[in-house]
Amino acid sequence: MTTVEVEVVLAQLASLREETDAKIADAAHQIYKLNEENDLLSEANEVLREENIALKAQLAVAIAGAVDAAAVDVVVAGLSLKEDAVPESLLTPGNDAVLPVHEAAVLEQAHVMNILSVSGHFHDPALVASGGADKYVKVHHWQKKVVVAAYDAGAPVLALSFHPAKAYANYLMASGMDGRHHVLRLERDQLHVVQVFHDHTRQGNIRHAWLASGDLLGFATAASDKVAHVYRQTTGETDAVTFEIAKSYYFNGTIEALAVVPPRHASNELVVVAVRDDCYVHYIDTTTLEKTRLNMNVDGIEHVSYTIMDVQTSPSGDYLLVATDANRHFVVKVQSNVVLRNFYGHKAGPYSQPRVAWHASEQFVVSNTEGEGGLVMWSVASEKVVQRVKAHDKLLRDLWYTQLDNGVDMLVTASYDKTLKLWHTVV
């Protein structure tokens, strides 16, 4: 390099340094302005708080002569923001010795490409289904370490679910990146196609959930095309099982999470829908097919501070475990926006795929953590991490949990290391 060339390079470096210094100065100025705005907001909030206290006092004085003291307390209390008392069941600590942290079985090289989804069989603990980037659905036998059945879904398999009811336990739902949903039925060593749907029009994220109530089969699907469908089994003259859309629902963004709340407390079964960049959680009544929504901000403002990426209904059906893209999970009652429990200590950012599950006792929750193969387990009562498990060598993409009728816990994990693992309670 000649002297002239060196001088040119040095001049370019100096120019870049000046640009960088200018950008740093501008960023510092913006941070300073934001800090000033935060200070102003804090001051305004304090003023509002003081005014609220004063108004309460004035109201108490104004009506003290007309009603008794007990009535005044009721009226004044009503001015405060709603803060539900945490139910005793969520404050009761459990014994973390029950957690499934013992590696009971391993299936290596379960797929030739990354594993994307997993579902255990609710009524046959020897079976587990997995879906891969290789476009295959496979049903494996834990003990024999063989593939019982396989099915080419034609696209990477993003979601899998065996039906939880014993009468339909061999029905398996598989959802592909191409927007297709496959209803399959396991019969011995074959996965038979019941019906394939292509009612979603955009590739990408896709979700599904089996409905739990009614004498006939049903399920819900949702995807990146901003649409959710509720399907019902048709009743015809033949014995063939077929489905049709009962109703479709349209949203403002990609649907990231879907869950079903079984009938409870004289309420109908509900489908829970969470949408990207949306501060509302949406509820679909599967009996009336009516949709309602609930702002997750208790103050009613339409501000989005996180996206819900996964939702799981508690075993009792009373609570929702919510996974966000903001390094936070939390618990709310069904159809409530009051957060009862918060869980931190894992990683889940804007591009993560958090997956969560309840323990059968409702005293613990479990999650993957972004960018690694670890499991994190929390006590619901204390909100503290009680177990960290190095489960896989690469990213842990999906997990599935159930407790068998004999009380045995089954936790299944699927990873980009192409391995499936079964976890039991330490004996």
Coordinates of C-alpha atoms in Angstrom, one line a residue:
M1 CA 0.0 0.0 0.0
T2 CA 1.4 3.4 -1.0
T3 CA 1.6 6.4 1.2
V4 CA -1.2 8.0 -0.7
E5 CA -3.4 5.0 -0.2
V6 CA -2.6 4.9 3.5
E7 CA -3.5 8.6 3.7
V8 CA -6.8 7.9 2.0
V9 CA -7.6 5.0 4.4
L10 CA -6.7 7.2 7.3
A11 CA -9.0 9.9 6.1
Q12 CA -11.8 7.5 5.6
L13 CA -11.3 6.2 9.2
A14 CA -11.3 9.7 10.5
S15 CA -14.6 10.4 8.7
L16 CA -16.1 7.2 10.0
R17 CA -14.9 8.2 13.5
E18 CA -16.6 11.6 13.2
E19 CA -19.9 9.9 12.0
T20 CA -19.7 7.5 14.9
D21 CA -19.1 10.2 17.4
A22 CA -22.0 12.2 16.0
K23 CA -24.3 9.2 16.3
I24 CA -23.2 8.5 19.9
A25 CA -23.8 12.1 20.8
D26 CA -27.3 12.0 19.2
A27 CA -28.1 8.7 21.0
A28 CA -27.0 10.2 24.3
H29 CA -29.2 13.2 23.6
Q30 CA -32.2 11.0 22.9
I31 CA -31.5 9.0 26.1
Y32 CA -31.4 12.2 28.1
K33 CA -34.7 13.3 26.6
L34 CA -36.3 10.0 27.4
N35 CA -35.0 10.2 31.0
E36 CA -36.6 13.7 31.2
E37 CA -39.9 12.3 29.9
N38 CA -39.8 9.5 32.4
D39 CA -39.2 12.0 35.2
L40 CA -42.1 14.0 34.1
L41 CA -44.3 10.9 33.9
S42 CA -43.3 9.9 37.4
E43 CA -44.1 13.4 38.7
A44 CA -47.5 13.3 37.0
N45 CA -48.2 9.9 38.4
E46 CA -47.4 11.1 41.9
V47 CA -49.7 14.1 41.4
L48 CA -52.5 11.8 40.3
R49 CA -51.9 9.6 43.3
E50 CA -52.2 12.5 45.7
E51 CA -55.3 13.8 44.0
N52 CA -56.9 10.3 44.2
I53 CA -56.2 10.2 48.0
A54 CA -57.7 13.7 48.4
L55 CA -60.8 12.7 46.4
K56 CA -61.3 9.7 48.5
A57 CA -61.1 11.8 51.6
Q58 CA -63.6 14.3 50.3
L59 CA -66.0 11.6 49.3
A60 CA -65.8 10.0 52.7
V61 CA -66.6 13.3 54.4
A62 CA -69.4 14.1 52.0
I63 CA -71.3 10.8 52.5
A64 CA -70.4 10.1 56.1
G65 CA -73.6 11.6 57.4
A66 CA -75.8 9.7 55.0
V67 CA -74.4 6.2 55.3
D68 CA -72.6 4.2 57.9
A69 CA -68.8 3.7 58.1
A70 CA -68.9 0.3 56.5
A71 CA -70.7 1.7 53.4
V72 CA -68.0 4.4 53.1
D73 CA -65.3 1.8 53.1
V74 CA -67.0 0.0 50.3
V75 CA -67.4 3.1 48.1
V76 CA -63.8 4.3 48.7
A77 CA -62.4 0.9 48.1
G78 CA -64.1 0.9 44.7
L79 CA -62.0 3.8 43.6
S80 CA -58.8 1.8 43.7
L81 CA -57.4 -0.2 40.8
K82 CA -58.6 -3.8 41.1
E83 CA -56.1 -6.1 42.7
D84 CA -57.3 -9.7 43.1
A85 CA -56.1 -11.5 46.1
V86 CA -53.9 -14.4 45.1
P87 CA -55.8 -17.7 45.7
E88 CA -54.5 -19.8 48.5
S89 CA -53.9 -22.7 46.1
L90 CA -51.3 -20.6 44.3
L91 CA -49.6 -19.7 47.6
T92 CA -49.2 -23.3 48.8
P93 CA -45.6 -24.5 48.3
G94 CA -45.0 -27.9 46.9
N95 CA -42.2 -30.5 47.3
D96 CA -39.9 -30.0 44.3
A97 CA -38.8 -33.7 44.7
V98 CA -41.9 -34.5 42.5
L99 CA -40.5 -32.7 39.5
P100 CA -39.6 -34.8 36.5
V101 CA -35.8 -34.1 36.3
H102 CA -34.6 -37.7 35.9
E103 CA -33.6 -38.7 32.3
A104 CA -35.5 -41.9 31.8
A105 CA -35.2 -42.5 28.1
V106 CA -33.4 -41.0 25.0
L107 CA -34.1 -41.4 21.3
E108 CA -31.2 -40.1 19.4
Q109 CA -31.3 -39.1 15.7
A110 CA -35.1 -39.2 15.8
H111 CA -35.1 -37.1 12.6
V112 CA -32.5 -36.3 10.0
M113 CA -33.2 -32.6 10.5
N114 CA -34.1 -30.4 13.5
I115 CA -37.1 -31.6 15.6
L116 CA -39.7 -28.9 15.8
S117 CA -42.6 -30.4 17.7
V118 CA -43.5 -33.2 20.1
S119 CA -46.5 -34.8 21.7
G120 CA -46.7 -37.8 24.0
H121 CA -49.6 -40.3 23.9
F122 CA -51.9 -39.5 26.9
H123 CA -52.9 -43.1 27.4
D124 CA -49.9 -45.1 26.2
P125 CA -46.7 -44.0 27.9
A126 CA -44.6 -46.0 25.5
L127 CA -45.5 -43.8 22.5
V128 CA -44.4 -40.3 21.5
A129 CA -44.9 -38.4 18.3
S130 CA -42.4 -35.9 16.8
G131 CA -42.4 -33.5 13.9
G132 CA -39.3 -32.4 12.1
A133 CA -37.9 -29.9 9.6
D134 CA -37.6 -33.0 7.4
K135 CA -41.4 -32.8 6.9
Y136 CA -42.1 -36.1 8.7
V137 CA -44.3 -37.0 11.5
K138 CA -43.0 -40.0 13.4
V139 CA -44.4 -42.1 16.2
H140 CA -41.7 -43.7 18.3
H141 CA -41.6 -46.4 21.0
W142 CA -39.6 -45.4 24.0
Q143 CA -38.5 -48.8 25.2
K144 CA -38.0 -50.5 21.8
K145 CA -36.4 -47.4 20.3
V146 CA -38.1 -48.0 17.0
V147 CA -40.3 -45.9 14.7
V148 CA -43.8 -47.3 15.0
A149 CA -45.3 -45.3 12.1
A150 CA -44.3 -42.3 9.9
Y151 CA -46.1 -39.8 7.7
D152 CA -44.9 -37.3 5.1
A153 CA -46.7 -34.0 5.9
G154 CA -45.1 -32.3 2.9
A155 CA -43.8 -29.3 5.0
P156 CA -41.9 -28.8 8.3
V157 CA -44.1 -29.9 11.1
L158 CA -44.6 -27.0 13.6
A159 CA -47.2 -28.5 15.9
L160 CA -48.3 -31.9 17.0
S161 CA -51.0 -33.1 19.4
F162 CA -52.4 -36.4 20.4
H163 CA -56.0 -36.2 21.6
P164 CA -56.2 -36.2 25.4
A165 CA -59.5 -38.1 25.7
K166 CA -59.2 -41.9 26.0
A167 CA -62.0 -42.5 23.4
Y168 CA -60.0 -40.5 20.8
A169 CA -56.5 -41.1 22.1
N170 CA -55.0 -42.4 18.8
Y171 CA -56.1 -39.2 16.9
L172 CA -53.1 -37.1 16.1
M173 CA -53.2 -33.5 14.7
A174 CA -50.2 -32.3 12.7
S175 CA -49.7 -28.7 11.5
G176 CA -47.2 -27.8 8.8
M177 CA -45.4 -24.6 7.9
D178 CA -47.3 -24.6 4.6
G179 CA -50.6 -23.8 6.4
R180 CA -52.0 -27.3 6.2
H181 CA -53.5 -29.3 9.1
H182 CA -53.5 -33.1 9.0
V183 CA -55.9 -35.1 11.1
L184 CA -54.3 -38.6 11.5
R185 CA -55.3 -41.7 13.3
L186 CA -52.7 -44.2 14.6
E187 CA -53.7 -47.8 13.9
R188 CA -51.0 -50.3 14.9
D189 CA -48.0 -49.4 12.7
Q190 CA -49.7 -46.9 10.4
L191 CA -50.8 -43.3 10.5
H192 CA -54.0 -43.1 8.5
V193 CA -55.2 -39.8 7.0
V194 CA -58.6 -38.8 8.3
Q195 CA -58.7 -35.4 6.6
V196 CA -56.3 -32.7 5.5
F197 CA -57.2 -29.0 5.5
H198 CA -55.6 -26.1 3.7
D199 CA -57.8 -23.3 5.0
H200 CA -54.9 -21.0 6.1
T201 CA -53.5 -19.0 3.2
R202 CA -50.1 -17.9 4.5
Q203 CA -47.0 -19.9 5.4
G204 CA -45.3 -19.5 8.8
N205 CA -46.5 -19.8 12.3
I206 CA -49.3 -22.2 12.8
R207 CA -51.2 -23.5 15.9
H208 CA -53.9 -25.9 16.8
A209 CA -55.8 -27.3 19.8
W210 CA -58.3 -30.2 20.3
L211 CA -61.6 -29.2 21.8
A212 CA -62.4 -31.0 25.0
S213 CA -66.2 -30.9 25.3
G214 CA -69.1 -32.5 23.4
D215 CA -69.8 -36.0 22.1
L216 CA -68.1 -35.3 18.8
L217 CA -64.5 -34.4 17.9
G218 CA -63.6 -30.8 17.3
F219 CA -60.5 -28.6 17.1
A220 CA -59.3 -25.0 16.5
T221 CA -56.5 -23.8 14.3
A222 CA -54.8 -20.5 13.9
A223 CA -51.9 -19.1 11.8
S224 CA -49.9 -16.3 10.3
D225 CA -52.7 -15.3 8.0
K226 CA -54.4 -13.7 11.0
V227 CA -57.3 -16.1 11.0
A228 CA -58.6 -18.7 13.5
H229 CA -61.0 -21.5 12.5
V230 CA -63.2 -23.7 14.8
Y231 CA -63.9 -27.1 13.3
R232 CA -66.7 -29.5 14.3
Q233 CA -67.1 -33.2 13.3
T234 CA -69.9 -33.6 10.8
T235 CA -72.8 -35.9 11.3
G236 CA -73.7 -38.0 8.3
E237 CA -75.0 -41.3 7.2
T238 CA -71.6 -42.9 7.0
D239 CA -69.2 -43.9 9.8
A240 CA -66.4 -41.9 8.2
V241 CA -65.0 -39.1 10.5
T242 CA -65.0 -35.7 8.7
F243 CA -64.8 -32.1 9.8
E244 CA -66.0 -28.7 8.6
I245 CA -65.5 -25.1 9.7
A246 CA -68.1 -24.0 12.2
K247 CA -66.9 -20.4 12.2
S248 CA -63.9 -18.3 11.3
Y249 CA -62.4 -15.4 13.2
Y250 CA -60.2 -12.6 11.9
F251 CA -57.5 -10.6 13.8
N252 CA -55.0 -7.8 13.3
G253 CA -51.9 -9.9 13.5
T254 CA -50.2 -13.3 13.4
I255 CA -51.8 -15.6 16.0
E256 CA -49.0 -16.8 18.2
A257 CA -50.8 -18.8 20.9
L258 CA -53.9 -21.0 21.2
A259 CA -55.3 -22.9 24.1
V260 CA -58.6 -24.5 25.2
V261 CA -60.3 -24.0 28.6
P262 CA -62.6 -26.9 29.4
P263 CA -66.2 -26.2 30.6
R264 CA -66.0 -25.1 34.3
H265 CA -68.2 -23.3 36.9
A266 CA -71.3 -23.4 34.6
S267 CA -69.2 -21.8 31.8
N268 CA -68.9 -23.1 28.3
E269 CA -65.7 -24.4 26.8
L270 CA -63.4 -21.5 25.6
V271 CA -60.7 -21.2 23.0
V272 CA -58.0 -18.7 24.0
V273 CA -56.3 -16.7 21.2
A274 CA -53.2 -14.5 21.6
V275 CA -52.1 -12.2 18.7
R276 CA -48.8 -10.6 18.0
D277 CA -48.6 -6.9 18.8
D278 CA -52.0 -7.0 20.5
C279 CA -52.7 -6.0 24.1
Y280 CA -55.9 -8.1 24.1
V281 CA -56.5 -11.8 24.8
H282 CA -59.4 -13.1 22.8
Y283 CA -61.9 -15.8 24.0
I284 CA -64.1 -17.9 21.7
D285 CA -67.1 -19.6 23.3
T286 CA -67.3 -23.0 21.5
T287 CA -71.0 -23.4 22.2
T288 CA -72.3 -20.0 21.1
L289 CA -69.3 -19.4 18.8
E290 CA -69.2 -15.8 20.0
K291 CA -65.9 -14.0 20.5
T292 CA -65.0 -11.6 23.3
R293 CA -61.7 -9.9 24.1
L294 CA -60.0 -8.7 27.3
N295 CA -57.4 -5.9 27.5
M296 CA -54.4 -7.3 29.4
N297 CA -53.6 -3.8 30.7
V298 CA -55.5 -3.3 33.9
D299 CA -55.6 0.4 33.4
G300 CA -57.3 0.0 30.1
I301 CA -54.7 1.7 27.9
E302 CA -54.0 0.1 24.5
H303 CA -50.3 -0.2 24.9
V304 CA -48.4 -3.4 23.8
S305 CA -45.4 -4.2 26.0
Y306 CA -45.0 -7.8 25.1
T307 CA -46.4 -10.5 22.7
I308 CA -47.9 -13.7 24.2
M309 CA -46.1 -16.6 22.5
D310 CA -47.6 -19.6 24.4
V311 CA -50.6 -20.2 26.6
Q312 CA -51.3 -23.3 28.7
T313 CA -54.5 -23.9 30.8
S314 CA -54.0 -25.2 34.3
P315 CA -55.1 -28.7 35.2
S316 CA -58.0 -27.3 37.2
G317 CA -59.1 -25.1 34.3
D318 CA -59.0 -22.0 36.5
Y319 CA -55.8 -20.4 35.4
L320 CA -53.7 -19.6 32.3
L321 CA -49.9 -19.8 32.2
V322 CA -48.7 -17.2 29.8
A323 CA -45.3 -17.1 28.1
T324 CA -44.2 -13.8 26.6
D325 CA -41.3 -12.6 24.4
A326 CA -40.1 -10.2 27.2
N327 CA -38.2 -12.7 29.4
R328 CA -41.3 -13.2 31.5
H329 CA -44.0 -15.8 32.2
F330 CA -47.1 -15.1 34.3
V331 CA -50.3 -16.6 35.6
V332 CA -53.8 -15.1 35.4
K333 CA -57.2 -16.4 36.1
V334 CA -59.2 -17.3 33.0
Q335 CA -60.9 -14.2 31.6
S336 CA -59.0 -11.9 34.0
N337 CA -56.1 -9.5 33.3
V338 CA -54.8 -9.4 36.9
V339 CA -51.4 -11.0 37.1
L340 CA -51.2 -13.4 40.1
R341 CA -47.7 -14.9 39.7
N342 CA -44.6 -13.7 37.7
F343 CA -41.7 -15.9 36.6
Y344 CA -38.3 -14.6 35.6
G345 CA -34.8 -16.2 35.3
H346 CA -35.1 -17.6 31.8
K347 CA -34.5 -16.0 28.4
A348 CA -37.3 -15.4 25.9
G349 CA -36.8 -12.5 23.5
P350 CA -38.6 -11.2 20.4
Y351 CA -37.5 -14.0 18.2
S352 CA -37.8 -16.8 20.7
Q353 CA -40.2 -19.7 20.8
P354 CA -41.0 -20.1 24.5
R355 CA -42.9 -23.3 25.5
V356 CA -44.4 -23.7 29.0
A357 CA -46.3 -26.4 30.9
W358 CA -48.0 -26.8 34.3
H359 CA -47.2 -29.5 36.7
A360 CA -50.2 -31.6 37.6
S361 CA -50.1 -30.2 41.2
E362 CA -50.4 -26.6 39.9
Q363 CA -47.6 -25.8 42.3
F364 CA -44.8 -25.8 39.7
V365 CA -44.4 -24.6 36.1
V366 CA -41.7 -25.5 33.5
S367 CA -40.3 -23.8 30.5
N368 CA -37.5 -23.9 27.9
T369 CA -35.1 -21.0 27.6
E370 CA -33.9 -19.2 24.5
G371 CA -30.8 -20.2 22.6
E372 CA -29.9 -23.3 24.7
G373 CA -31.1 -26.8 25.6
G374 CA -32.1 -26.0 29.2
L375 CA -35.2 -26.5 31.2
V376 CA -36.2 -24.0 34.0
M377 CA -38.7 -24.9 36.7
W378 CA -40.4 -22.5 39.1
S379 CA -42.3 -22.8 42.3
V380 CA -45.7 -21.1 41.8
A381 CA -46.0 -20.1 45.4
S382 CA -42.5 -18.4 45.7
E383 CA -42.1 -17.4 42.1
K384 CA -38.5 -18.6 42.4
V385 CA -36.5 -21.0 40.2
V386 CA -36.2 -24.4 41.9
Q387 CA -34.6 -26.4 39.2
R388 CA -32.4 -25.9 36.1
V389 CA -31.7 -28.9 33.9
K390 CA -29.2 -29.1 31.1
A391 CA -31.5 -31.2 28.9
H392 CA -30.0 -30.9 25.4
D393 CA -26.8 -29.9 23.6
K394 CA -28.7 -27.5 21.3
L395 CA -31.9 -25.4 21.4
L396 CA -34.9 -27.0 23.1
R397 CA -37.7 -26.4 20.7
D398 CA -40.7 -28.0 22.2
L399 CA -41.9 -29.8 25.3
W400 CA -44.9 -31.8 26.5
Y401 CA -46.1 -32.9 29.9
T402 CA -48.7 -35.1 31.5
Q403 CA -49.3 -37.1 34.7
L404 CA -50.5 -40.6 34.2
D405 CA -53.3 -42.2 36.1
N406 CA -50.8 -43.9 38.4
G407 CA -49.3 -40.6 39.4
V408 CA -46.2 -40.9 37.3
D409 CA -45.0 -37.6 35.7
M410 CA -44.0 -37.6 32.0
L411 CA -42.1 -34.7 30.6
V412 CA -40.9 -35.0 27.0
T413 CA -38.4 -32.6 25.4
A414 CA -37.5 -32.2 21.7
S415 CA -34.4 -30.4 20.5
Y416 CA -32.4 -29.2 17.5
D417 CA -29.8 -31.8 18.5
K418 CA -32.3 -34.3 16.8
T419 CA -32.9 -36.0 20.2
L420 CA -36.1 -36.8 22.1
K421 CA -35.8 -37.2 25.9
L422 CA -38.3 -38.6 28.4
W423 CA -38.0 -37.2 32.0
H424 CA -39.5 -38.8 35.2
T425 CA -39.5 -38.0 38.8
V426 CA -36.3 -39.1 40.6
V427 CA -37.1 -42.4 42.4

